[in-house]
Amino acid sequence: MLNTETPSPRHPDLDSYPTGQLVQAFVDDQLDALRAVQAAAPALARAVEAALPRLQAGGRLIYVGAGTSGRLGLLDGVELTPTFSWPPERACALIAGGPGALMKAVEGAEDNASQGAADLQQLQPRAQDVVIGLAASGATPYVLGALQAARAAGCLTIGMANNPGAPVCTQAEIGVVLDSGPEIISGSTRLKAGTAQKIALNTFSSSLMVKLHKVHGNLMVDLQATNAKLRRRALALTQRASGAAPEAAELALAQAGGQVKLAILMLRRQLTAPAAKTLLERHAGHLRAALDAA
C-alpha cells in the first residue's frame, strides 16, 4: 500500500480525542510535511537550475494535477502575476476535469491519461516550457499522460509526488519526492501531502523569480500595485530601497507608472523614467546590476 494511503499508527483513536488534543494532533502531524520538503531540497534546487534557462528563453510554467494537487498548481501559478509581475499567459494550469473541477470533483477525470495528453497538447507545448506534474499518489493517469506529451514536445518535465518510487517522479526528467508519510486521516492527502506540495511549489517558483531578478535583496520590487494595500506596500518598498522621503518616493512611483524597480533606480541614480528604463532593460531587469553600472 502507498505511504499516503496507509493508516497512521499514531492516532488510532482520533475520533475520541477532546477538541484541544484533536487540534494539536492535526497541527503536529503537519511537521512531517516540512521534513519531507527539507529532504527534497536538493531535488528542488536541481529543478530550479534546469527550469531557469528555459524561462529566460521565454518559456512557460505549466502545472498539471488532479483534485487538491491541481488546485495547488493553479494557486501557485495565479499568484506569480501580482507578486512578481509574471505574465499570466506564461503560467498555465491544467486540472483533470477542466475548470469545473476547481469547485467540484469530476468523477473519473483523473483516470484518463489520454485526456491529460490532449489537454497538454492543446497548449501547443514547446521546448522552452517547464511542465510540473503534481500527484500525491504519484500514479495519477491524467498527470502521467500530460507528462508523456510534454516530454515528446521537448519540454522540461518535473514530477512532484508524495510516495517514493512514484511514476510521476520516475517518468519526469526531474523527480521531487515529498515523502510525507501516512495521513492522520488515512488517505486524506489534502492534509500534509497537500501542505508538502504547497511548500515545494512556493519554494520552486519563488526561487525562480529571485533568479529572474524579480527580487532586490529580499524586497518584492516587481509587484503589481493593483489595490490600496499593494500601493502602500509599493511606496514602502521604494522608500526602503532608495532611502527617499515619502513625497519623493511617491512622485518617482507616479513617474515610473507604479513600477517599484524603476522608481528605485530613478531615485538612487537620479535618472528620469525613460533613462532608468533604458538602463534597466540593458541589464535584463536586474536592478542590482543597473545600480552598480558605471
mmCIF file of C-alpha atoms in Angstrom:
data_model
loop_
_atom_site.group_PDB
_atom_site.id
_atom_site.type_symbol
_atom_site.label_atom_id
_atom_site.label_comp_id
_atom_site.label_asym_id
_atom_site.label_seq_id
_atom_site.Cartn_x
_atom_site.Cartn_y
_atom_site.Cartn_z
ATOM 1 C CA MET A 1 0.000 0.000 0.000
ATOM 2 C CA LEU A 2 1.217 3.531 -0.773
ATOM 3 C CA ASN A 3 2.521 5.524 2.190
ATOM 4 C CA THR A 4 -0.136 8.150 1.565
ATOM 5 C CA GLU A 5 -2.877 5.507 1.776
ATOM 6 C CA THR A 6 -1.578 3.601 4.806
ATOM 7 C CA PRO A 7 -3.491 4.273 8.047
ATOM 8 C CA SER A 8 -1.330 6.198 10.506
ATOM 9 C CA PRO A 9 -0.368 4.244 13.645
ATOM 10 C CA ARG A 10 -0.083 7.467 15.662
ATOM 11 C CA HIS A 11 -3.725 8.240 16.327
ATOM 12 C CA PRO A 12 -5.942 5.133 16.078
ATOM 13 C CA ASP A 13 -8.469 6.708 18.478
ATOM 14 C CA LEU A 14 -8.564 10.118 16.791
ATOM 15 C CA ASP A 15 -12.356 10.277 16.878
ATOM 16 C CA SER A 16 -12.378 10.073 20.685
ATOM 17 C CA TYR A 17 -9.980 12.992 21.316
ATOM 18 C CA PRO A 18 -11.177 16.092 23.166
ATOM 19 C CA THR A 19 -11.026 19.212 20.998
ATOM 20 C CA GLY A 20 -7.700 20.540 22.284
ATOM 21 C CA GLN A 21 -5.928 17.220 21.761
ATOM 22 C CA LEU A 22 -7.577 16.787 18.348
ATOM 23 C CA VAL A 23 -6.414 20.166 17.091
ATOM 24 C CA GLN A 24 -2.892 19.616 18.456
ATOM 25 C CA ALA A 25 -2.696 16.238 16.710
ATOM 26 C CA PHE A 26 -3.561 17.810 13.333
ATOM 27 C CA VAL A 27 -1.070 20.645 13.846
ATOM 28 C CA ASP A 28 1.763 18.388 14.961
ATOM 29 C CA ASP A 29 1.209 15.995 12.061
ATOM 30 C CA GLN A 30 1.906 18.834 9.605
ATOM 31 C CA LEU A 31 5.530 18.889 10.724
ATOM 32 C CA ASP A 32 6.075 15.811 8.558
ATOM 33 C CA ALA A 33 5.267 17.956 5.521
ATOM 34 C CA LEU A 34 8.093 20.344 6.320
ATOM 35 C CA ARG A 35 10.522 17.478 6.909
ATOM 36 C CA ALA A 36 9.552 15.963 3.564
ATOM 37 C CA VAL A 37 10.321 19.197 1.717
ATOM 38 C CA GLN A 38 13.578 19.643 3.619
ATOM 39 C CA ALA A 39 14.681 16.211 2.417
ATOM 40 C CA ALA A 40 13.681 17.142 -1.145
ATOM 41 C CA ALA A 41 15.617 20.451 -1.170
ATOM 42 C CA PRO A 42 18.471 19.131 -3.380
ATOM 43 C CA ALA A 43 15.958 17.907 -5.977
ATOM 44 C CA LEU A 44 14.139 21.245 -5.867
ATOM 45 C CA ALA A 45 17.445 23.036 -6.430
ATOM 46 C CA ARG A 46 18.100 20.874 -9.497
ATOM 47 C CA ALA A 47 14.628 21.687 -10.772
ATOM 48 C CA VAL A 48 15.226 25.433 -10.378
ATOM 49 C CA GLU A 49 18.570 25.279 -12.184
ATOM 50 C CA ALA A 50 17.086 23.256 -15.039
ATOM 51 C CA ALA A 51 13.999 25.451 -15.393
ATOM 52 C CA LEU A 52 15.802 28.800 -15.287
ATOM 53 C CA PRO A 53 17.314 28.853 -18.813
ATOM 54 C CA ARG A 54 14.011 27.706 -20.296
ATOM 55 C CA LEU A 55 12.135 30.575 -18.687
ATOM 56 C CA GLN A 56 14.878 33.026 -19.638
ATOM 57 C CA ALA A 57 14.266 31.909 -23.218
ATOM 58 C CA GLY A 58 10.577 32.807 -22.951
ATOM 59 C CA GLY A 59 9.137 29.512 -21.732
ATOM 60 C CA ARG A 60 6.039 28.944 -19.633
ATOM 61 C CA LEU A 61 5.356 27.253 -16.328
ATOM 62 C CA ILE A 62 2.637 24.650 -16.888
ATOM 63 C CA TYR A 63 1.154 22.951 -13.836
ATOM 64 C CA VAL A 64 -0.749 19.666 -14.179
ATOM 65 C CA GLY A 65 -2.681 17.890 -11.438
ATOM 66 C CA ALA A 66 -5.961 16.416 -10.254
ATOM 67 C CA GLY A 67 -8.026 17.340 -7.209
ATOM 68 C CA THR A 68 -6.038 19.039 -4.459
ATOM 69 C CA SER A 69 -2.814 18.831 -6.455
ATOM 70 C CA GLY A 70 -4.419 20.518 -9.459
ATOM 71 C CA ARG A 71 -5.833 23.299 -7.298
ATOM 72 C CA LEU A 72 -2.450 23.876 -5.657
ATOM 73 C CA GLY A 73 -0.784 24.131 -9.060
ATOM 74 C CA LEU A 74 -3.325 26.707 -10.195
ATOM 75 C CA LEU A 75 -2.866 28.686 -6.975
ATOM 76 C CA ASP A 76 0.900 28.813 -7.385
ATOM 77 C CA GLY A 77 0.689 29.991 -10.971
ATOM 78 C CA VAL A 78 -2.022 32.596 -10.390
ATOM 79 C CA GLU A 79 -0.115 34.231 -7.547
ATOM 80 C CA LEU A 80 3.011 34.824 -9.652
ATOM 81 C CA THR A 81 1.417 37.727 -11.541
ATOM 82 C CA PRO A 82 0.553 40.097 -8.649
ATOM 83 C CA THR A 83 3.643 39.129 -6.669
ATOM 84 C CA PHE A 84 6.286 39.204 -9.398
ATOM 85 C CA SER A 85 4.572 40.700 -12.469
ATOM 86 C CA TRP A 86 4.974 37.322 -14.169
ATOM 87 C CA PRO A 87 2.934 37.398 -17.412
ATOM 88 C CA PRO A 88 -0.283 35.447 -16.784
ATOM 89 C CA GLU A 89 -0.056 33.767 -20.185
ATOM 90 C CA ARG A 90 3.229 32.218 -19.027
ATOM 91 C CA ALA A 91 1.688 30.445 -16.028
ATOM 92 C CA CYS A 92 -0.800 27.807 -17.190
ATOM 93 C CA ALA A 93 -2.621 25.250 -15.067
ATOM 94 C CA LEU A 94 -4.360 22.053 -16.149
ATOM 95 C CA ILE A 95 -6.659 20.181 -13.782
ATOM 96 C CA ALA A 96 -8.297 16.851 -14.504
ATOM 97 C CA GLY A 97 -11.939 17.525 -15.319
ATOM 98 C CA GLY A 98 -11.317 21.060 -16.518
ATOM 99 C CA PRO A 99 -12.138 24.373 -14.792
ATOM 100 C CA GLY A 100 -15.312 22.949 -13.269
ATOM 101 C CA ALA A 101 -13.179 20.595 -11.174
ATOM 102 C CA LEU A 102 -11.833 23.545 -9.215
ATOM 103 C CA MET A 103 -15.084 23.753 -7.261
ATOM 104 C CA LYS A 104 -16.493 20.256 -7.594
ATOM 105 C CA ALA A 105 -14.844 16.872 -8.036
ATOM 106 C CA VAL A 106 -15.300 15.369 -11.505
ATOM 107 C CA GLU A 107 -15.565 11.628 -11.059
ATOM 108 C CA GLY A 108 -13.090 9.569 -13.057
ATOM 109 C CA ALA A 109 -11.375 12.544 -14.694
ATOM 110 C CA GLU A 110 -8.028 11.793 -13.072
ATOM 111 C CA ASP A 111 -8.036 8.263 -14.535
ATOM 112 C CA ASN A 112 -7.912 9.497 -18.132
ATOM 113 C CA ALA A 113 -4.309 9.551 -19.355
ATOM 114 C CA SER A 114 -5.261 10.374 -22.952
ATOM 115 C CA GLN A 115 -7.180 13.453 -21.769
ATOM 116 C CA GLY A 116 -4.108 14.619 -19.856
ATOM 117 C CA ALA A 117 -2.052 14.327 -23.032
ATOM 118 C CA ALA A 118 -4.734 16.069 -25.094
ATOM 119 C CA ASP A 119 -5.073 18.946 -22.633
ATOM 120 C CA LEU A 120 -1.313 19.459 -22.639
ATOM 121 C CA GLN A 121 -1.110 19.329 -26.436
ATOM 122 C CA GLN A 122 -3.869 21.932 -26.672
ATOM 123 C CA LEU A 123 -1.443 24.403 -25.063
ATOM 124 C CA GLN A 124 0.936 23.832 -28.010
ATOM 125 C CA PRO A 125 3.925 22.974 -25.800
ATOM 126 C CA ARG A 126 7.410 23.874 -26.913
ATOM 127 C CA ALA A 127 10.930 23.101 -25.749
ATOM 128 C CA GLN A 128 11.227 26.241 -23.607
ATOM 129 C CA ASP A 129 8.252 25.226 -21.441
ATOM 130 C CA VAL A 130 8.511 23.717 -17.968
ATOM 131 C CA VAL A 131 5.772 21.224 -17.070
ATOM 132 C CA ILE A 132 5.239 20.383 -13.398
ATOM 133 C CA GLY A 133 3.232 17.221 -12.772
ATOM 134 C CA LEU A 134 1.665 17.029 -9.310
ATOM 135 C CA ALA A 135 0.147 13.955 -7.685
ATOM 136 C CA ALA A 136 0.064 12.838 -4.062
ATOM 137 C CA SER A 137 -0.099 9.170 -5.054
ATOM 138 C CA GLY A 138 2.346 9.755 -7.877
ATOM 139 C CA ALA A 139 0.423 7.486 -10.226
ATOM 140 C CA THR A 140 -2.457 9.673 -11.451
ATOM 141 C CA PRO A 141 -3.040 8.697 -15.123
ATOM 142 C CA TYR A 142 -4.127 12.214 -16.164
ATOM 143 C CA VAL A 143 -0.827 13.646 -14.925
ATOM 144 C CA LEU A 144 1.234 10.832 -16.422
ATOM 145 C CA GLY A 145 -0.429 11.354 -19.806
ATOM 146 C CA ALA A 146 0.387 15.066 -19.705
ATOM 147 C CA LEU A 147 3.993 14.394 -18.705
ATOM 148 C CA GLN A 148 4.401 11.929 -21.578
ATOM 149 C CA ALA A 149 3.084 14.508 -24.056
ATOM 150 C CA ALA A 150 5.342 17.178 -22.548
ATOM 151 C CA ARG A 151 8.436 15.017 -22.911
ATOM 152 C CA ALA A 152 7.518 14.252 -26.516
ATOM 153 C CA ALA A 153 7.369 18.013 -27.155
ATOM 154 C CA GLY A 154 10.827 18.528 -25.627
ATOM 155 C CA CYS A 155 9.602 20.345 -22.505
ATOM 156 C CA LEU A 156 11.433 20.109 -19.217
ATOM 157 C CA THR A 157 9.316 17.834 -17.022
ATOM 158 C CA ILE A 158 9.311 17.970 -13.226
ATOM 159 C CA GLY A 159 7.318 15.483 -11.175
ATOM 160 C CA MET A 160 6.248 16.063 -7.566
ATOM 161 C CA ALA A 161 4.706 13.198 -5.611
ATOM 162 C CA ASN A 162 4.366 12.054 -2.012
ATOM 163 C CA ASN A 163 5.431 8.421 -2.415
ATOM 164 C CA PRO A 164 8.960 7.107 -3.112
ATOM 165 C CA GLY A 165 9.333 5.460 -6.495
ATOM 166 C CA ALA A 166 6.169 7.120 -7.823
ATOM 167 C CA PRO A 167 5.798 7.052 -11.642
ATOM 168 C CA VAL A 168 5.170 10.822 -11.725
ATOM 169 C CA CYS A 169 8.698 11.249 -10.375
ATOM 170 C CA THR A 170 10.440 8.445 -12.271
ATOM 171 C CA GLN A 171 8.866 9.355 -15.616
ATOM 172 C CA ALA A 172 9.725 13.060 -15.322
ATOM 173 C CA GLU A 173 13.163 14.416 -16.103
ATOM 174 C CA ILE A 174 13.491 15.613 -12.516
ATOM 175 C CA GLY A 175 11.587 13.912 -9.717
ATOM 176 C CA VAL A 176 10.850 15.646 -6.422
ATOM 177 C CA VAL A 177 9.769 13.088 -3.816
ATOM 178 C CA LEU A 178 7.867 14.637 -0.913
ATOM 179 C CA ASP A 179 7.651 11.601 1.372
ATOM 180 C CA SER A 180 5.219 12.984 3.936
ATOM 181 C CA GLY A 181 4.068 9.569 5.123
ATOM 182 C CA PRO A 182 0.620 8.335 6.220
ATOM 183 C CA GLU A 183 -2.078 10.927 6.799
ATOM 184 C CA ILE A 184 -3.622 11.430 10.229
ATOM 185 C CA ILE A 185 -6.964 10.683 8.496
ATOM 186 C CA SER A 186 -5.938 7.760 6.323
ATOM 187 C CA GLY A 187 -5.770 8.644 2.644
ATOM 188 C CA SER A 188 -6.804 12.293 3.054
ATOM 189 C CA THR A 189 -3.962 13.788 1.049
ATOM 190 C CA ARG A 190 -5.469 17.283 1.247
ATOM 191 C CA LEU A 191 -3.694 17.299 4.641
ATOM 192 C CA LYS A 192 0.091 17.067 4.964
ATOM 193 C CA ALA A 193 0.677 15.740 1.433
ATOM 194 C CA GLY A 194 -1.005 18.889 0.161
ATOM 195 C CA THR A 195 0.963 21.020 2.610
ATOM 196 C CA ALA A 196 4.223 19.496 1.382
ATOM 197 C CA GLN A 197 3.263 20.233 -2.228
ATOM 198 C CA LYS A 198 2.345 23.812 -1.334
ATOM 199 C CA ILE A 199 5.708 24.396 0.370
ATOM 200 C CA ALA A 200 7.586 22.777 -2.501
ATOM 201 C CA LEU A 201 5.750 24.839 -5.127
ATOM 202 C CA ASN A 202 6.306 28.055 -3.171
ATOM 203 C CA THR A 203 9.989 27.229 -2.898
ATOM 204 C CA PHE A 204 10.370 26.290 -6.560
ATOM 205 C CA SER A 205 8.556 29.233 -8.126
ATOM 206 C CA SER A 206 9.834 31.849 -5.672
ATOM 207 C CA SER A 207 13.424 30.681 -6.194
ATOM 208 C CA LEU A 208 12.921 31.042 -9.935
ATOM 209 C CA MET A 209 11.563 34.560 -9.537
ATOM 210 C CA VAL A 210 14.581 35.563 -7.432
ATOM 211 C CA LYS A 211 16.895 34.129 -10.095
ATOM 212 C CA LEU A 212 14.950 36.079 -12.733
ATOM 213 C CA HIS A 213 15.779 39.344 -10.883
ATOM 214 C CA LYS A 214 12.265 39.988 -9.631
ATOM 215 C CA VAL A 215 13.541 40.470 -6.076
ATOM 216 C CA HIS A 216 16.127 43.013 -4.882
ATOM 217 C CA GLY A 217 17.822 41.854 -1.712
ATOM 218 C CA ASN A 218 14.740 40.319 -0.145
ATOM 219 C CA LEU A 219 12.358 43.041 -1.348
ATOM 220 C CA MET A 220 9.401 42.342 -3.651
ATOM 221 C CA VAL A 221 10.308 45.001 -6.217
ATOM 222 C CA ASP A 222 8.313 43.627 -9.172
ATOM 223 C CA LEU A 223 4.874 43.504 -7.582
ATOM 224 C CA GLN A 224 1.763 44.858 -9.270
ATOM 225 C CA ALA A 225 0.149 47.542 -7.097
ATOM 226 C CA THR A 226 -3.449 46.783 -8.002
ATOM 227 C CA ASN A 227 -5.153 47.842 -4.747
ATOM 228 C CA ALA A 228 -4.690 50.254 -1.849
ATOM 229 C CA LYS A 229 -2.765 47.767 0.287
ATOM 230 C CA LEU A 230 -0.335 46.992 -2.519
ATOM 231 C CA ARG A 231 0.092 50.684 -3.370
ATOM 232 C CA ARG A 232 1.107 51.297 0.236
ATOM 233 C CA ARG A 233 3.485 48.362 0.004
ATOM 234 C CA ALA A 234 4.983 49.685 -3.226
ATOM 235 C CA LEU A 235 5.612 53.066 -1.604
ATOM 236 C CA ALA A 236 7.193 51.482 1.466
ATOM 237 C CA LEU A 237 9.433 49.281 -0.680
ATOM 238 C CA THR A 238 10.531 52.257 -2.776
ATOM 239 C CA GLN A 239 11.392 54.257 0.327
ATOM 240 C CA ARG A 240 13.252 51.387 1.949
ATOM 241 C CA ALA A 241 15.373 50.583 -1.094
ATOM 242 C CA SER A 242 16.073 54.174 -2.092
ATOM 243 C CA GLY A 243 16.218 55.996 1.237
ATOM 244 C CA ALA A 244 13.967 58.690 -0.241
ATOM 245 C CA ALA A 245 11.383 60.708 1.656
ATOM 246 C CA PRO A 246 7.728 59.678 1.183
ATOM 247 C CA GLU A 247 6.966 62.595 -1.119
ATOM 248 C CA ALA A 248 9.936 61.909 -3.394
ATOM 249 C CA ALA A 249 9.208 58.184 -3.465
ATOM 250 C CA GLU A 250 5.564 58.812 -4.329
ATOM 251 C CA LEU A 251 6.494 61.169 -7.164
ATOM 252 C CA ALA A 252 9.029 58.712 -8.587
ATOM 253 C CA LEU A 253 6.474 55.900 -8.443
ATOM 254 C CA ALA A 254 3.970 58.028 -10.309
ATOM 255 C CA GLN A 255 6.525 58.865 -12.997
ATOM 256 C CA ALA A 256 7.522 55.186 -13.180
ATOM 257 C CA GLY A 257 3.934 54.099 -13.760
ATOM 258 C CA GLY A 258 3.863 52.312 -10.418
ATOM 259 C CA GLN A 259 6.906 50.162 -11.160
ATOM 260 C CA VAL A 260 8.855 49.875 -7.914
ATOM 261 C CA LYS A 261 12.074 48.671 -9.510
ATOM 262 C CA LEU A 262 12.099 51.589 -11.918
ATOM 263 C CA ALA A 263 11.307 54.143 -9.209
ATOM 264 C CA ILE A 264 14.166 52.881 -7.035
ATOM 265 C CA LEU A 265 16.603 53.182 -9.917
ATOM 266 C CA MET A 266 15.386 56.706 -10.707
ATOM 267 C CA LEU A 267 15.892 57.835 -7.123
ATOM 268 C CA ARG A 268 19.180 56.086 -6.477
ATOM 269 C CA ARG A 269 20.807 57.133 -9.777
ATOM 270 C CA GLN A 270 18.973 60.478 -10.171
ATOM 271 C CA LEU A 271 17.578 59.475 -13.559
ATOM 272 C CA THR A 272 14.445 60.295 -15.493
ATOM 273 C CA ALA A 273 11.955 57.481 -16.007
ATOM 274 C CA PRO A 274 12.956 56.893 -19.673
ATOM 275 C CA ALA A 275 16.682 56.856 -18.813
ATOM 276 C CA ALA A 276 16.120 54.471 -15.905
ATOM 277 C CA LYS A 277 14.018 52.200 -18.091
ATOM 278 C CA THR A 278 16.751 52.064 -20.735
ATOM 279 C CA LEU A 279 19.385 51.256 -18.111
ATOM 280 C CA LEU A 280 17.226 48.560 -16.534
ATOM 281 C CA GLU A 281 16.498 46.959 -19.907
ATOM 282 C CA ARG A 282 20.217 46.994 -20.706
ATOM 283 C CA HIS A 283 20.730 44.828 -17.631
ATOM 284 C CA ALA A 284 17.804 42.479 -18.337
ATOM 285 C CA GLY A 285 15.742 43.834 -15.458
ATOM 286 C CA HIS A 286 18.474 43.178 -12.879
ATOM 287 C CA LEU A 287 18.154 46.126 -10.504
ATOM 288 C CA ARG A 288 21.375 45.430 -8.591
ATOM 289 C CA ALA A 289 23.390 45.332 -11.822
ATOM 290 C CA ALA A 290 21.767 48.557 -13.038
ATOM 291 C CA LEU A 291 22.519 50.309 -9.750
ATOM 292 C CA ASP A 292 26.158 49.210 -9.871
ATOM 293 C CA ALA A 293 26.665 50.047 -13.554
ATOM 294 C CA ALA A 294 29.303 52.660 -14.357
#
